Coordinates of C-alpha atoms and ligand atoms in Angstrom, one line a residue:
M28 CA 50.8 -116.7 24.5
S29 CA 49.2 -119.4 27.1
T30 CA 45.4 -119.5 27.5
S31 CA 45.4 -120.2 31.5
W32 CA 47.6 -116.9 32.0
T33 CA 47.0 -115.7 35.5
T34 CA 49.2 -113.6 38.3
D35 CA 50.3 -116.7 40.5
R36 CA 52.3 -116.8 37.2
M37 CA 53.7 -113.9 36.4
P38 CA 57.8 -114.1 37.2
D39 CA 59.6 -112.3 40.0
C40 CA 59.5 -108.6 40.0
T41 CA 62.1 -107.4 42.9
D42 CA 64.7 -106.2 40.8
K43 CA 62.5 -103.7 38.9
T44 CA 61.5 -100.8 38.7
V45 CA 57.8 -99.7 37.4
L46 CA 56.5 -96.8 36.0
V47 CA 52.8 -96.7 35.8
T48 CA 50.3 -94.0 34.8
G49 CA 47.0 -94.0 36.6
A50 CA 47.9 -95.7 39.2
N51 CA 45.0 -94.6 41.4
S52 CA 42.5 -96.4 39.1
G53 CA 40.6 -99.5 37.5
L54 CA 43.3 -101.6 35.5
G55 CA 46.4 -99.1 36.3
F56 CA 45.4 -99.7 40.3
E57 CA 45.8 -103.4 39.6
A58 CA 48.6 -103.7 37.7
T59 CA 50.1 -101.4 39.5
K60 CA 48.9 -104.8 43.4
S61 CA 50.2 -107.4 41.0
F62 CA 53.3 -104.9 40.6
A63 CA 53.5 -104.3 44.2
A64 CA 53.2 -108.6 45.1
K65 CA 55.6 -109.4 42.8
G66 CA 57.9 -106.9 44.7
A67 CA 58.9 -104.0 42.5
T68 CA 59.1 -100.3 42.7
I69 CA 56.5 -99.1 41.4
I70 CA 56.4 -95.0 40.2
M71 CA 53.0 -93.7 40.6
A72 CA 51.5 -91.4 37.9
C73 CA 48.8 -89.7 39.4
R74 CA 46.5 -86.2 38.1
S75 CA 45.6 -86.6 41.8
L76 CA 48.3 -86.9 44.3
D77 CA 45.0 -87.7 47.1
R78 CA 44.1 -90.4 45.2
G79 CA 47.3 -91.9 44.4
Q80 CA 47.9 -92.6 48.2
Q81 CA 44.7 -93.3 49.2
A82 CA 45.4 -96.2 46.0
A83 CA 49.0 -97.0 47.7
A84 CA 47.7 -97.2 51.2
E85 CA 45.2 -99.8 50.4
I86 CA 47.2 -102.1 48.0
K87 CA 50.1 -101.5 51.0
T88 CA 47.2 -103.4 53.1
T89 CA 46.5 -105.4 50.9
V90 CA 49.9 -106.9 49.6
G91 CA 51.9 -106.5 52.9
E92 CA 54.7 -107.4 53.2
S93 CA 56.9 -108.0 49.4
G94 CA 59.7 -106.2 48.9
A95 CA 57.8 -103.4 47.4
T96 CA 58.3 -99.9 47.2
L97 CA 54.8 -97.5 45.9
N98 CA 56.2 -93.8 45.2
V99 CA 53.3 -91.5 44.5
R100 CA 53.8 -88.4 42.3
K101 CA 51.4 -86.2 40.5
C102 CA 51.3 -86.5 36.9
D103 CA 48.2 -85.0 34.6
L104 CA 48.2 -85.8 31.7
A105 CA 46.3 -83.4 30.2
S106 CA 49.3 -81.3 30.9
L107 CA 52.8 -81.0 28.9
N108 CA 54.3 -78.7 31.3
S109 CA 53.1 -81.2 34.2
I110 CA 54.6 -83.8 32.1
A111 CA 57.6 -82.3 32.1
T112 CA 58.1 -81.6 35.8
F113 CA 56.8 -85.7 36.5
T114 CA 59.7 -86.9 33.6
D115 CA 62.4 -84.2 35.5
S116 CA 61.7 -85.8 39.0
V117 CA 61.7 -88.8 37.6
T118 CA 65.2 -89.0 35.7
E119 CA 66.8 -87.8 38.6
D120 CA 66.2 -89.6 41.2
Y121 CA 66.7 -92.7 39.2
D122 CA 68.3 -95.1 37.1
E123 CA 66.0 -97.3 36.6
L124 CA 62.7 -98.5 34.4
D125 CA 62.7 -101.2 33.5
I126 CA 58.3 -101.1 32.7
L127 CA 56.7 -98.1 31.6
C128 CA 52.8 -99.0 31.8
N129 CA 50.6 -96.4 29.4
N130 CA 48.2 -97.0 30.8
A131 CA 45.9 -94.1 32.1
G132 CA 42.6 -93.1 29.9
V133 CA 39.2 -90.9 29.7
M134 CA 36.7 -92.3 27.7
A135 CA 33.6 -90.5 25.3
I136 CA 33.2 -88.0 27.9
P137 CA 31.8 -84.5 26.3
R138 CA 34.4 -82.1 24.2
Q139 CA 37.0 -81.0 26.2
E140 CA 40.3 -79.7 26.1
T141 CA 44.1 -80.1 27.5
E142 CA 45.8 -77.2 29.1
D143 CA 47.8 -76.9 26.0
G144 CA 44.7 -77.0 23.8
F145 CA 44.8 -81.4 22.4
E146 CA 41.1 -82.6 22.0
K147 CA 40.7 -84.5 25.8
Q148 CA 40.6 -88.5 25.1
L149 CA 43.5 -87.3 22.1
G150 CA 45.6 -85.3 24.8
V151 CA 45.2 -87.6 27.9
N152 CA 44.8 -90.2 25.9
H153 CA 47.8 -90.2 23.5
L154 CA 49.7 -87.4 23.1
G155 CA 50.6 -87.2 27.1
H156 CA 51.6 -90.4 27.2
F157 CA 54.1 -89.5 23.5
A158 CA 55.1 -87.0 25.7
L159 CA 56.2 -89.1 28.5
T160 CA 57.7 -91.5 26.5
G161 CA 59.2 -89.1 25.0
Q162 CA 61.0 -88.0 28.4
L163 CA 61.3 -90.7 29.4
L164 CA 63.0 -92.8 26.7
D165 CA 66.9 -92.7 27.3
L166 CA 66.3 -93.4 31.0
L167 CA 64.5 -97.0 29.6
L168 CA 67.3 -97.1 26.5
D169 CA 70.2 -97.2 29.7
S170 CA 69.0 -99.6 31.7
D171 CA 69.9 -103.2 32.7
G172 CA 69.0 -105.0 30.5
E173 CA 65.2 -105.4 28.8
S174 CA 63.0 -103.2 29.2
R175 CA 59.5 -102.1 28.2
I176 CA 57.1 -99.8 26.6
V177 CA 53.3 -100.6 27.1
T178 CA 51.0 -99.2 26.1
H179 CA 46.7 -100.0 27.3
S180 CA 45.2 -99.0 23.6
S181 CA 41.0 -100.9 22.8
G182 CA 39.0 -102.8 21.5
A183 CA 37.6 -99.6 20.6
H184 CA 40.5 -98.8 17.8
E185 CA 38.3 -100.9 15.6
A186 CA 36.2 -97.7 15.1
G187 CA 38.1 -95.1 15.2
A188 CA 39.7 -92.8 12.7
M189 CA 42.4 -90.4 12.4
D190 CA 41.4 -87.5 10.9
F191 CA 44.2 -85.6 10.3
D192 CA 42.4 -82.4 8.9
D193 CA 40.0 -82.3 12.4
L194 CA 42.6 -84.0 14.8
H195 CA 41.1 -82.6 17.7
R196 CA 37.7 -82.8 16.3
E197 CA 37.1 -79.2 16.9
Q198 CA 34.1 -79.8 13.4
S199 CA 33.0 -81.9 15.0
Y200 CA 32.9 -83.8 17.9
D201 CA 31.1 -87.4 18.4
K202 CA 32.1 -88.0 21.7
W203 CA 33.1 -92.0 20.8
E204 CA 34.8 -91.5 17.9
A205 CA 37.1 -89.5 20.0
Y206 CA 38.2 -92.5 22.4
G207 CA 37.9 -94.5 19.0
Q208 CA 41.1 -92.1 17.5
S209 CA 42.4 -92.0 21.0
K210 CA 42.8 -95.7 21.1
L211 CA 44.0 -96.0 17.3
A212 CA 46.7 -93.2 18.1
N213 CA 48.0 -96.3 20.9
L214 CA 49.2 -98.8 18.7
L215 CA 49.8 -96.6 15.4
F216 CA 52.8 -94.9 18.1
A217 CA 53.5 -98.4 19.5
Y218 CA 54.1 -99.8 16.5
E219 CA 55.7 -97.2 15.0
L220 CA 57.7 -97.1 18.9
Q221 CA 59.2 -99.9 18.1
R222 CA 59.5 -99.2 14.3
R223 CA 61.9 -97.1 15.4
F224 CA 63.8 -99.3 17.6
D225 CA 64.1 -101.7 15.0
A226 CA 65.8 -99.1 12.5
N227 CA 68.0 -98.2 15.3
D228 CA 68.8 -102.0 15.9
I229 CA 67.7 -101.9 18.9
T230 CA 67.4 -104.5 20.8
D231 CA 66.4 -104.8 24.2
T232 CA 64.0 -101.8 24.8
I233 CA 60.6 -103.1 23.4
S234 CA 57.4 -101.3 22.7
V235 CA 54.2 -103.7 22.9
A236 CA 50.7 -103.0 23.4
C237 CA 47.6 -104.0 24.4
H238 CA 43.9 -103.6 25.7
P239 CA 41.7 -105.0 28.5
G240 CA 39.0 -105.8 26.8
Y241 CA 35.0 -105.4 28.5
A242 CA 36.1 -104.9 32.2
A243 CA 34.2 -103.1 35.3
T244 CA 36.9 -99.8 36.2
N245 CA 35.5 -95.7 36.7
L246 CA 36.4 -95.4 32.7
Q247 CA 32.6 -95.7 31.9
Y248 CA 30.9 -93.3 34.2
R249 CA 33.7 -90.1 33.8
G250 CA 31.4 -89.8 30.1
P251 CA 27.8 -89.7 31.7
E252 CA 28.9 -88.5 34.6
E253 CA 30.3 -84.9 32.9
S254 CA 27.7 -84.7 30.7
G255 CA 25.1 -85.2 33.0
S256 CA 23.8 -88.2 31.6
K257 CA 22.0 -90.3 35.2
I258 CA 20.7 -92.8 31.9
R259 CA 23.6 -93.4 30.9
L260 CA 25.1 -93.4 34.3
A261 CA 22.2 -96.1 35.2
M262 CA 22.9 -98.3 31.7
M263 CA 27.1 -98.1 32.3
K264 CA 26.7 -99.2 36.4
L265 CA 23.5 -102.2 34.9
A266 CA 26.8 -103.5 32.4
N267 CA 29.3 -103.2 34.2
A268 CA 28.7 -105.0 36.2
V269 CA 26.0 -108.4 33.9
V270 CA 29.0 -108.1 31.3
A271 CA 32.0 -107.3 32.3
Q272 CA 34.6 -109.1 33.5
P273 CA 36.3 -107.2 37.2
A274 CA 39.4 -105.0 37.0
S275 CA 41.8 -107.8 37.9
K276 CA 40.6 -109.5 35.2
G277 CA 41.0 -106.8 32.7
V278 CA 44.8 -105.7 34.0
L279 CA 45.6 -109.6 33.1
P280 CA 47.7 -108.9 28.3
L281 CA 49.0 -106.0 30.4
L282 CA 50.8 -107.7 33.6
Y283 CA 51.7 -110.3 30.6
A284 CA 53.4 -107.7 28.1
A285 CA 54.9 -106.1 30.6
T286 CA 57.0 -109.4 31.9
V287 CA 56.3 -112.6 30.5
D288 CA 60.0 -114.1 28.7
G289 CA 59.2 -114.2 25.2
V290 CA 56.7 -111.1 24.5
D291 CA 58.6 -109.5 21.2
G292 CA 58.3 -105.7 20.4
G293 CA 55.7 -105.0 17.9
D294 CA 53.5 -107.8 20.0
Y295 CA 49.4 -106.6 20.8
Y296 CA 47.7 -109.2 23.7
G297 CA 44.0 -108.9 24.6
P298 CA 41.8 -111.6 26.4
S299 CA 41.1 -115.0 24.5
G300 CA 37.4 -115.5 25.7
F301 CA 34.2 -114.0 24.5
K302 CA 34.7 -111.7 21.5
N303 CA 38.0 -111.0 23.1
M304 CA 35.4 -109.4 25.5
R305 CA 37.2 -111.5 28.7
G306 CA 38.6 -113.9 29.5
P307 CA 43.2 -114.8 30.3
P308 CA 45.6 -112.8 27.6
E309 CA 46.5 -114.1 24.6
K310 CA 48.7 -113.1 21.5
Q311 CA 46.5 -111.0 19.3
T312 CA 46.2 -109.3 15.9
S313 CA 44.8 -105.2 15.5
N314 CA 43.0 -103.7 12.3
D315 CA 45.0 -102.5 9.6
D316 CA 45.0 -99.8 10.0
S317 CA 46.1 -99.8 13.7
Y318 CA 49.3 -101.0 11.1
D319 CA 48.9 -97.9 8.7
E320 CA 52.9 -97.2 8.3
Q321 CA 52.2 -93.5 6.6
D322 CA 49.4 -93.1 9.8
A323 CA 51.5 -93.9 11.6
E324 CA 54.3 -91.4 10.7
R325 CA 51.8 -88.8 10.6
L326 CA 50.9 -89.6 13.6
W327 CA 54.8 -89.4 14.8
K328 CA 55.8 -85.8 12.5
T329 CA 52.1 -84.0 14.5
S330 CA 52.4 -85.8 18.3
E331 CA 56.1 -84.4 17.6
E332 CA 55.1 -80.4 16.6
L333 CA 52.5 -80.3 18.9
T334 CA 53.8 -81.4 22.3
G335 CA 57.2 -79.9 21.1
V336 CA 58.8 -83.7 22.7
S337 CA 61.6 -84.8 19.6
Y338 CA 62.2 -88.2 19.5
S339 CA 65.4 -88.1 17.7
D340 CA 68.4 -87.1 19.8
S341 CA 68.1 -91.2 20.6
L342 CA 65.9 -92.5 17.4
T343 CA 66.5 -91.8 13.9
Ligands
NAP429 N1 37.8 -100.8 31.4 C1 38.3 -101.7 29.9 O1 37.0 -102.0 29.4 C2 38.8 -101.4 29.1 C3 38.4 -101.2 27.0 C4 39.0 -100.5 26.9 C5 40.4 -99.9 26.7 N2 40.5 -99.7 28.4 C6 41.0 -98.4 28.5 O2 42.8 -99.2 30.4 C7 43.3 -98.0 30.2 C8 42.6 -97.7 32.4 O3 41.5 -97.0 32.1 P1 41.1 -97.9 33.5 O4 39.5 -98.6 32.8 O5 41.4 -98.2 34.4 O6 39.6 -96.5 33.6 P2 39.8 -95.6 35.3 O7 39.3 -96.4 36.4 O8 38.5 -94.8 35.3 O9 41.3 -95.0 34.6 C9 41.2 -94.4 34.4 C10 43.4 -93.8 35.6 O10 43.2 -92.8 34.6 C11 43.9 -91.9 34.4 N3 43.6 -90.1 34.5 C12 42.5 -89.2 33.8 N4 42.7 -88.9 33.5 C13 43.6 -88.0 33.5 C14 45.2 -87.2 33.0 N5 45.2 -86.1 32.6 N6 45.9 -87.9 33.2 C15 46.2 -88.2 34.4 N7 45.9 -89.9 34.5 C16 44.5 -89.0 34.5 C17 42.7 -91.7 36.4 O11 43.2 -90.4 36.9 P3 42.2 -90.4 38.4 O12 40.8 -91.0 39.3 O13 42.4 -89.6 38.7 O14 40.3 -89.9 37.4 C18 42.7 -93.6 36.7 O15 43.5 -93.6 37.5 C19 42.8 -96.4 30.0 O16 43.9 -96.1 28.7 C20 41.6 -97.0 29.1 O17 41.6 -96.9 28.0 C21 39.9 -100.1 29.5

């Protein structure tokens, strides 16, 4: 743990293959830039190839000659079909995956459903990443040396509750409650995955979680834009300008969790400053609900049923 860690202290990544979801924007973009500066091979999983390629071009210009390779691929986490096509192509083309960053997300959007009929915040933020990770698990497990799965949650998990009777919020929808549920689901998943690694004596692949505090990104604008609320959009822009830390700082817990020696499976990292909304990364504890093993098992089983992706070949 460090209270002064910056990317200057990030280890060299020239021998690392890294996959970042939502790599074209905000924290995923900043993460990709930092991995690129350290020479990694990065698979940029983006729902828009155009936006992904624009981001890759910008990163190459900013980073210059670092030896990094950026490979932009389409992956829409709101479509199990797209995820399967993507993971098939990754497992075909790569022999190693050292770091998987489950980063992409949507926040506080009007109720929508994914292609497969999942409430979209749960569908993209949790179920999409559950399916993605399950289909990349053997690649992660078979990679030489240690591999890590880092899942991006949020302080908003504290306001979340799992409603297993109405997981897709069909009976009543509140955009913030649905976001909180999805971010709590991220943590239940990350910790349960680690418990399953432990139960299977797997020590060279670990699952960790993190949150960025409050970072100015496009995340805050999607909800107001999609609901056509100019007032909420203006308020979010003001808050991003005045209160938020830059995305380059908000990404530090993720980069720390993904690369630093001494990070353990099941750890949770976030910013150490004011109300854990800003500042350098430190190891933290998430709320009690996120460590609830019964909820985690129930969510795991439900996620396997909903996505059709089973981890049981690799994990009991
Ligand atoms: N910013 C914060 O203060 C904050 C706080 C707590 C947690 N987080 C978490 O941090 C993560 C990254 O968010 P951010 O702040 O960097 O937001 P962002 O700038 O909006 O980036 C989100 C990324 O997710 C992608 N995405 C959205 N829907 C997708 C889908 N269906 N399939 C694949 N990718 C999709 C977006 O792609 P497009 O560009 O194509 O839309 C974008 O690349 C999220 O998990 C979020 O919950 C952020």
